[in-house]
Amino acid sequence: MADPKENVQMEKIVSLCKRRGFVFQSSEIYGGINGFWDYGPLGAELKRNVKDLWWHAMTRQREDVVGLEATIIMSPAIWKASGHVDTFSDPMIDCKTCKGRFRADQTDEIPCPQKPSKCVNECHGEKTAPRAFNLMFQTYVGPVQDDSAVAYLRPETAQAIFAQFKNVEATARQKVPFGIAQMGKAFRNEVTPRNFTFRSREFEQMELEFFIKPDEAIEAIHGAVATVPTTGHPGEPQPNWGWQAWHQYWVEERVRFYEGIGLDRNTLAFHRQTPSELAHYARACVDILFKFPFSKRDEYGELKGEELEGIAARSDFDLSQHARFSGKPMGVFDDDLRAAWGKLPKEKADDLWRRYYDNRKGYLERSGVAPEAAAKQATDDANGLAKGQYVPHVIEPSAGVDRLILALIANAYSESSKTDEKGQTETRVILRFHPRVAPIKVGVLPLVKNKPELVAKALAVRDLLRPWMNVYYDESGAVGRRYARQDEAGTPFCVTIDFDTLGEKPELLDTVTLRHRDDGRQERLAIRDLVNWLLPQIR
Ligand code: GAP
């Protein structure tokens, strides 16, 4: 458990989120609904900024990634093929005394419903044995509510990408390696939602499926698979990269993204999944963690961090599953591979053929295909490779929007205390958001509100900036109070329109005071330069 100091920090964050309109409890007027959260005006802007930045970085800024926006409810066959119907579950136990229901692996942390301030172990109730609880929300499609109409709210956005892979490939003029990105709602009936929005039942994901050639194909075309250092950014993608290089590349690209929105590397931690943690089909998975105030601490007292995003090398499992379950081919044809294979020395061709065969057979057998049928299918697959065909492998960076929003708020939260001449101390909250994610980019403040020329000028400045960024116009209260309000909302800049703007000092005509949130620094800028000064800061 995090120590009380950190819980106090979380309490402050939760209270600020409500007070300033970042996050509200869903259905609050009816007592709320556990695991569901609404984003208020500032939260909605923050979230939109984060999603826009992700979309921009992952699709529009790249030649090799395209977007998708699929439905939330899809054929239930998708969830059968993906394994979610059979295995997407948490171990659940019931307490026979307090009737509480808990995740078997989290009983020491969950408040007992009978004595909410105590943990369940203090309840001392007899517990049932753990049993699997499927996390998918179920619904019915159409007017008849029977088994044939059962459908699920998607528990991840990724599967639609696999299901639409062939359509996207055919229409987007992309060749492997390329990626498909999607963001949107996902739903999981978490047994114990907790830590504010961190584990919710309705949340948003930002996922990329980046499709790559199998290493055997790379070796056939390029002679060998490139080796890259296992730490640091491996640089610009190269044609001879195998899955390891691509995996390392995406881990580092994602870290760059987080750094670019204000989460320094020292606020993050990394967890490389051990072989026993990895899914049977996965080759590697690196989780990027953020050191939330509620994170556990390691033996040196350092916050360990909690998962923001996982970057998994998932082999060719997903497309292979959909090929088997749908009966539709999910492979691609690769001219370069076909041409290269024809020129391979026999020994090399045999070696690659055998390795590909072994991988395919292993996958098929682990998926429950009988050995004989698996051997026959794997032979066909390996013969296909020799003709330039394969099922693409995939690297999957999968991030949660809501966790990132919480991380950004926790990271930005700071307090500053001032004692006045009467000895009274006032503590103010400043949210030090990176300007790129800040919900409001600039506050526009006339020095006073009872001078029509000043107000008119301030409104003109607001209207000048509005097409470019989110602006907040505020004329009520002392200017210091207004700055404080913007600091608490995380607004990085304020511009104040004063009498000099109107030409009281002629040399300052049509200039404004620009105030920086983080150090209170003020500078004078011409109104005509404002847009050009602000844009590079916020983009
Ligand atoms: N397609 C892979 C996948 O869904 P995951 O680790 O289950 O992988 C990816 O989820 C990300 O989605 C997590 O790293 C986390 O940021 C977010 N996420 C998962 N469950 C969540 C929940 N209950 N509440 C909020 N975010 C969640």
mmCIF file with all atom_site columns, N, CA and C in Angstrom, residues 495-531:
data_model
loop_
_atom_site.group_PDB
_atom_site.id
_atom_site.type_symbol
_atom_site.label_atom_id
_atom_site.label_alt_id
_atom_site.label_comp_id
_atom_site.label_asym_id
_atom_site.label_entity_id
_atom_site.label_seq_id
_atom_site.pdbx_PDB_ins_code
_atom_site.Cartn_x
_atom_site.Cartn_y
_atom_site.Cartn_z
_atom_site.occupancy
_atom_site.B_iso_or_equiv
_atom_site.pdbx_formal_charge
_atom_site.auth_seq_id
_atom_site.auth_comp_id
_atom_site.auth_asym_id
_atom_site.auth_atom_id
_atom_site.pdbx_PDB_model_num
ATOM 1   N N  . VAL A 1 495 ? -2.850 36.786 -20.807 1.00 0.00 ? 495 VAL A N  1
ATOM 2   C CA . VAL A 1 495 ? -2.515 38.106 -21.336 1.00 0.00 ? 495 VAL A CA 1
ATOM 3   C C  . VAL A 1 495 ? -3.449 39.130 -20.704 1.00 0.00 ? 495 VAL A C  1
ATOM 4   N N  . THR A 1 496 ? -2.854 40.208 -20.242 1.00 0.00 ? 496 THR A N  1
ATOM 5   C CA . THR A 1 496 ? -3.629 41.251 -19.578 1.00 0.00 ? 496 THR A CA 1
ATOM 6   C C  . THR A 1 496 ? -3.625 42.508 -20.436 1.00 0.00 ? 496 THR A C  1
ATOM 7   N N  . ILE A 1 497 ? -4.835 43.030 -20.615 1.00 0.00 ? 497 ILE A N  1
ATOM 8   C CA . ILE A 1 497 ? -5.011 44.238 -21.420 1.00 0.00 ? 497 ILE A CA 1
ATOM 9   C C  . ILE A 1 497 ? -5.163 45.391 -20.436 1.00 0.00 ? 497 ILE A C  1
ATOM 10  N N  . ASP A 1 498 ? -4.234 46.349 -20.483 1.00 0.00 ? 498 ASP A N  1
ATOM 11  C CA . ASP A 1 498 ? -4.258 47.431 -19.498 1.00 0.00 ? 498 ASP A CA 1
ATOM 12  C C  . ASP A 1 498 ? -4.297 48.789 -20.204 1.00 0.00 ? 498 ASP A C  1
ATOM 13  N N  . PHE A 1 499 ? -4.096 49.844 -19.429 1.00 0.00 ? 499 PHE A N  1
ATOM 14  C CA . PHE A 1 499 ? -4.226 51.184 -20.029 1.00 0.00 ? 499 PHE A CA 1
ATOM 15  C C  . PHE A 1 499 ? -3.101 51.469 -21.028 1.00 0.00 ? 499 PHE A C  1
ATOM 16  N N  . ASP A 1 500 ? -1.951 50.833 -20.818 1.00 0.00 ? 500 ASP A N  1
ATOM 17  C CA . ASP A 1 500 ? -0.879 51.007 -21.799 1.00 0.00 ? 500 ASP A CA 1
ATOM 18  C C  . ASP A 1 500 ? -1.275 50.404 -23.142 1.00 0.00 ? 500 ASP A C  1
ATOM 19  N N  . THR A 1 501 ? -2.072 49.333 -23.098 1.00 0.00 ? 501 THR A N  1
ATOM 20  C CA . THR A 1 501 ? -2.542 48.726 -24.359 1.00 0.00 ? 501 THR A CA 1
ATOM 21  C C  . THR A 1 501 ? -3.316 49.760 -25.177 1.00 0.00 ? 501 THR A C  1
ATOM 22  N N  . LEU A 1 502 ? -4.034 50.629 -24.421 1.00 0.00 ? 502 LEU A N  1
ATOM 23  C CA . LEU A 1 502 ? -4.838 51.642 -25.110 1.00 0.00 ? 502 LEU A CA 1
ATOM 24  C C  . LEU A 1 502 ? -4.001 52.871 -25.493 1.00 0.00 ? 502 LEU A C  1
ATOM 25  N N  . GLY A 1 503 ? -2.731 52.874 -25.089 1.00 0.00 ? 503 GLY A N  1
ATOM 26  C CA . GLY A 1 503 ? -1.843 53.952 -25.520 1.00 0.00 ? 503 GLY A CA 1
ATOM 27  C C  . GLY A 1 503 ? -1.545 54.980 -24.457 1.00 0.00 ? 503 GLY A C  1
ATOM 28  N N  . GLU A 1 504 ? -1.794 54.633 -23.158 1.00 0.00 ? 504 GLU A N  1
ATOM 29  C CA . GLU A 1 504 ? -1.473 55.603 -22.109 1.00 0.00 ? 504 GLU A CA 1
ATOM 30  C C  . GLU A 1 504 ? 0.006  55.968 -22.183 1.00 0.00 ? 504 GLU A C  1
ATOM 31  N N  . LYS A 1 505 ? 0.817  54.943 -22.368 1.00 0.00 ? 505 LYS A N  1
ATOM 32  C CA . LYS A 1 505 ? 2.221  55.205 -22.747 1.00 0.00 ? 505 LYS A CA 1
ATOM 33  C C  . LYS A 1 505 ? 2.261  54.915 -24.245 1.00 0.00 ? 505 LYS A C  1
ATOM 34  N N  . PRO A 1 506 ? 2.386  55.951 -25.074 1.00 0.00 ? 506 PRO A N  1
ATOM 35  C CA . PRO A 1 506 ? 2.227  55.750 -26.520 1.00 0.00 ? 506 PRO A CA 1
ATOM 36  C C  . PRO A 1 506 ? 3.083  54.625 -27.077 1.00 0.00 ? 506 PRO A C  1
ATOM 37  N N  . GLU A 1 507 ? 4.315  54.471 -26.531 1.00 0.00 ? 507 GLU A N  1
ATOM 38  C CA . GLU A 1 507 ? 5.196  53.441 -27.098 1.00 0.00 ? 507 GLU A CA 1
ATOM 39  C C  . GLU A 1 507 ? 4.672  52.023 -26.817 1.00 0.00 ? 507 GLU A C  1
ATOM 40  N N  . LEU A 1 508 ? 3.719  51.903 -25.873 1.00 0.00 ? 508 LEU A N  1
ATOM 41  C CA . LEU A 1 508 ? 3.181  50.576 -25.546 1.00 0.00 ? 508 LEU A CA 1
ATOM 42  C C  . LEU A 1 508 ? 1.792  50.330 -26.159 1.00 0.00 ? 508 LEU A C  1
ATOM 43  N N  . LEU A 1 509 ? 1.367  51.231 -27.027 1.00 0.00 ? 509 LEU A N  1
ATOM 44  C CA . LEU A 1 509 ? 0.060  51.069 -27.675 1.00 0.00 ? 509 LEU A CA 1
ATOM 45  C C  . LEU A 1 509 ? -0.026 49.685 -28.347 1.00 0.00 ? 509 LEU A C  1
ATOM 46  N N  . ASP A 1 510 ? -1.158 49.022 -28.155 1.00 0.00 ? 510 ASP A N  1
ATOM 47  C CA . ASP A 1 510 ? -1.415 47.702 -28.759 1.00 0.00 ? 510 ASP A CA 1
ATOM 48  C C  . ASP A 1 510 ? -0.410 46.626 -28.339 1.00 0.00 ? 510 ASP A C  1
ATOM 49  N N  . THR A 1 511 ? 0.067  46.762 -27.117 1.00 0.00 ? 511 THR A N  1
ATOM 50  C CA . THR A 1 511 ? 0.858  45.665 -26.527 1.00 0.00 ? 511 THR A CA 1
ATOM 51  C C  . THR A 1 511 ? 0.110  45.162 -25.297 1.00 0.00 ? 511 THR A C  1
ATOM 52  N N  . VAL A 1 512 ? 0.434  43.937 -24.878 1.00 0.00 ? 512 VAL A N  1
ATOM 53  C CA . VAL A 1 512 ? -0.222 43.366 -23.689 1.00 0.00 ? 512 VAL A CA 1
ATOM 54  C C  . VAL A 1 512 ? 0.855  42.801 -22.766 1.00 0.00 ? 512 VAL A C  1
ATOM 55  N N  . THR A 1 513 ? 0.447  42.546 -21.515 1.00 0.00 ? 513 THR A N  1
ATOM 56  C CA . THR A 1 513 ? 1.354  41.838 -20.608 1.00 0.00 ? 513 THR A CA 1
ATOM 57  C C  . THR A 1 513 ? 1.093  40.348 -20.756 1.00 0.00 ? 513 THR A C  1
ATOM 58  N N  . LEU A 1 514 ? 2.136  39.602 -21.022 1.00 0.00 ? 514 LEU A N  1
ATOM 59  C CA . LEU A 1 514 ? 1.993  38.148 -21.079 1.00 0.00 ? 514 LEU A CA 1
ATOM 60  C C  . LEU A 1 514 ? 2.618  37.564 -19.823 1.00 0.00 ? 514 LEU A C  1
ATOM 61  N N  . ARG A 1 515 ? 1.816  36.826 -19.054 1.00 0.00 ? 515 ARG A N  1
ATOM 62  C CA . ARG A 1 515 ? 2.305  36.263 -17.796 1.00 0.00 ? 515 ARG A CA 1
ATOM 63  C C  . ARG A 1 515 ? 2.481  34.755 -17.925 1.00 0.00 ? 515 ARG A C  1
ATOM 64  N N  . HIS A 1 516 ? 3.642  34.262 -17.436 1.00 0.00 ? 516 HIS A N  1
ATOM 65  C CA . HIS A 1 516 ? 3.933  32.827 -17.470 1.00 0.00 ? 516 HIS A CA 1
ATOM 66  C C  . HIS A 1 516 ? 3.477  32.200 -16.157 1.00 0.00 ? 516 HIS A C  1
ATOM 67  N N  . ARG A 1 517 ? 2.717  31.116 -16.271 1.00 0.00 ? 517 ARG A N  1
ATOM 68  C CA . ARG A 1 517 ? 2.165  30.452 -15.084 1.00 0.00 ? 517 ARG A CA 1
ATOM 69  C C  . ARG A 1 517 ? 3.241  29.952 -14.128 1.00 0.00 ? 517 ARG A C  1
ATOM 70  N N  . ASP A 1 518 ? 4.303  29.321 -14.670 1.00 0.00 ? 518 ASP A N  1
ATOM 71  C CA . ASP A 1 518 ? 5.183  28.562 -13.789 1.00 0.00 ? 518 ASP A CA 1
ATOM 72  C C  . ASP A 1 518 ? 6.094  29.415 -12.920 1.00 0.00 ? 518 ASP A C  1
ATOM 73  N N  . ASP A 1 519 ? 6.482  30.600 -13.412 1.00 0.00 ? 519 ASP A N  1
ATOM 74  C CA . ASP A 1 519 ? 7.346  31.433 -12.580 1.00 0.00 ? 519 ASP A CA 1
ATOM 75  C C  . ASP A 1 519 ? 6.785  32.844 -12.382 1.00 0.00 ? 519 ASP A C  1
ATOM 76  N N  . GLY A 1 520 ? 5.576  33.085 -12.890 1.00 0.00 ? 520 GLY A N  1
ATOM 77  C CA . GLY A 1 520 ? 4.956  34.392 -12.683 1.00 0.00 ? 520 GLY A CA 1
ATOM 78  C C  . GLY A 1 520 ? 5.610  35.505 -13.499 1.00 0.00 ? 520 GLY A C  1
ATOM 79  N N  . ARG A 1 521 ? 6.601  35.138 -14.317 1.00 0.00 ? 521 ARG A N  1
ATOM 80  C CA . ARG A 1 521 ? 7.319  36.120 -15.132 1.00 0.00 ? 521 ARG A CA 1
ATOM 81  C C  . ARG A 1 521 ? 6.357  36.852 -16.067 1.00 0.00 ? 521 ARG A C  1
ATOM 82  N N  . GLN A 1 522 ? 6.626  38.150 -16.282 1.00 0.00 ? 522 GLN A N  1
ATOM 83  C CA . GLN A 1 522 ? 5.754  38.907 -17.183 1.00 0.00 ? 522 GLN A CA 1
ATOM 84  C C  . GLN A 1 522 ? 6.598  39.578 -18.252 1.00 0.00 ? 522 GLN A C  1
ATOM 85  N N  . GLU A 1 523 ? 6.070  39.620 -19.453 1.00 0.00 ? 523 GLU A N  1
ATOM 86  C CA . GLU A 1 523 ? 6.766  40.340 -20.523 1.00 0.00 ? 523 GLU A CA 1
ATOM 87  C C  . GLU A 1 523 ? 5.739  41.069 -21.375 1.00 0.00 ? 523 GLU A C  1
ATOM 88  N N  . ARG A 1 524 ? 6.238  42.044 -22.126 1.00 0.00 ? 524 ARG A N  1
ATOM 89  C CA . ARG A 1 524 ? 5.329  42.857 -22.940 1.00 0.00 ? 524 ARG A CA 1
ATOM 90  C C  . ARG A 1 524 ? 5.411  42.378 -24.391 1.00 0.00 ? 524 ARG A C  1
ATOM 91  N N  . LEU A 1 525 ? 4.290  42.150 -24.994 1.00 0.00 ? 525 LEU A N  1
ATOM 92  C CA . LEU A 1 525 ? 4.275  41.652 -26.373 1.00 0.00 ? 525 LEU A CA 1
ATOM 93  C C  . LEU A 1 525 ? 3.268  42.423 -27.196 1.00 0.00 ? 525 LEU A C  1
ATOM 94  N N  . ALA A 1 526 ? 3.581  42.643 -28.463 1.00 0.00 ? 526 ALA A N  1
ATOM 95  C CA . ALA A 1 526 ? 2.623  43.313 -29.351 1.00 0.00 ? 526 ALA A CA 1
ATOM 96  C C  . ALA A 1 526 ? 1.469  42.358 -29.659 1.00 0.00 ? 526 ALA A C  1
ATOM 97  N N  . ILE A 1 527 ? 0.265  42.898 -29.702 1.00 0.00 ? 527 ILE A N  1
ATOM 98  C CA . ILE A 1 527 ? -0.902 42.047 -29.984 1.00 0.00 ? 527 ILE A CA 1
ATOM 99  C C  . ILE A 1 527 ? -0.707 41.324 -31.314 1.00 0.00 ? 527 ILE A C  1
ATOM 100 N N  . ARG A 1 528 ? -0.126 42.020 -32.290 1.00 0.00 ? 528 ARG A N  1
ATOM 101 C CA . ARG A 1 528 ? 0.013  41.390 -33.610 1.00 0.00 ? 528 ARG A CA 1
ATOM 102 C C  . ARG A 1 528 ? 0.990  40.211 -33.592 1.00 0.00 ? 528 ARG A C  1
ATOM 103 N N  . ASP A 1 529 ? 1.846  40.116 -32.547 1.00 0.00 ? 529 ASP A N  1
ATOM 104 C CA . ASP A 1 529 ? 2.807  38.996 -32.471 1.00 0.00 ? 529 ASP A CA 1
ATOM 105 C C  . ASP A 1 529 ? 2.291  37.832 -31.624 1.00 0.00 ? 529 ASP A C  1
ATOM 106 N N  . LEU A 1 530 ? 1.128  38.033 -30.986 1.00 0.00 ? 530 LEU A N  1
ATOM 107 C CA . LEU A 1 530 ? 0.678  37.038 -29.998 1.00 0.00 ? 530 LEU A CA 1
ATOM 108 C C  . LEU A 1 530 ? 0.518  35.635 -30.588 1.00 0.00 ? 530 LEU A C  1
ATOM 109 N N  . VAL A 1 531 ? -0.215 35.549 -31.700 1.00 0.00 ? 531 VAL A N  1
ATOM 110 C CA . VAL A 1 531 ? -0.491 34.214 -32.266 1.00 0.00 ? 531 VAL A CA 1
ATOM 111 C C  . VAL A 1 531 ? 0.809  33.506 -32.588 1.00 0.00 ? 531 VAL A C  1
#
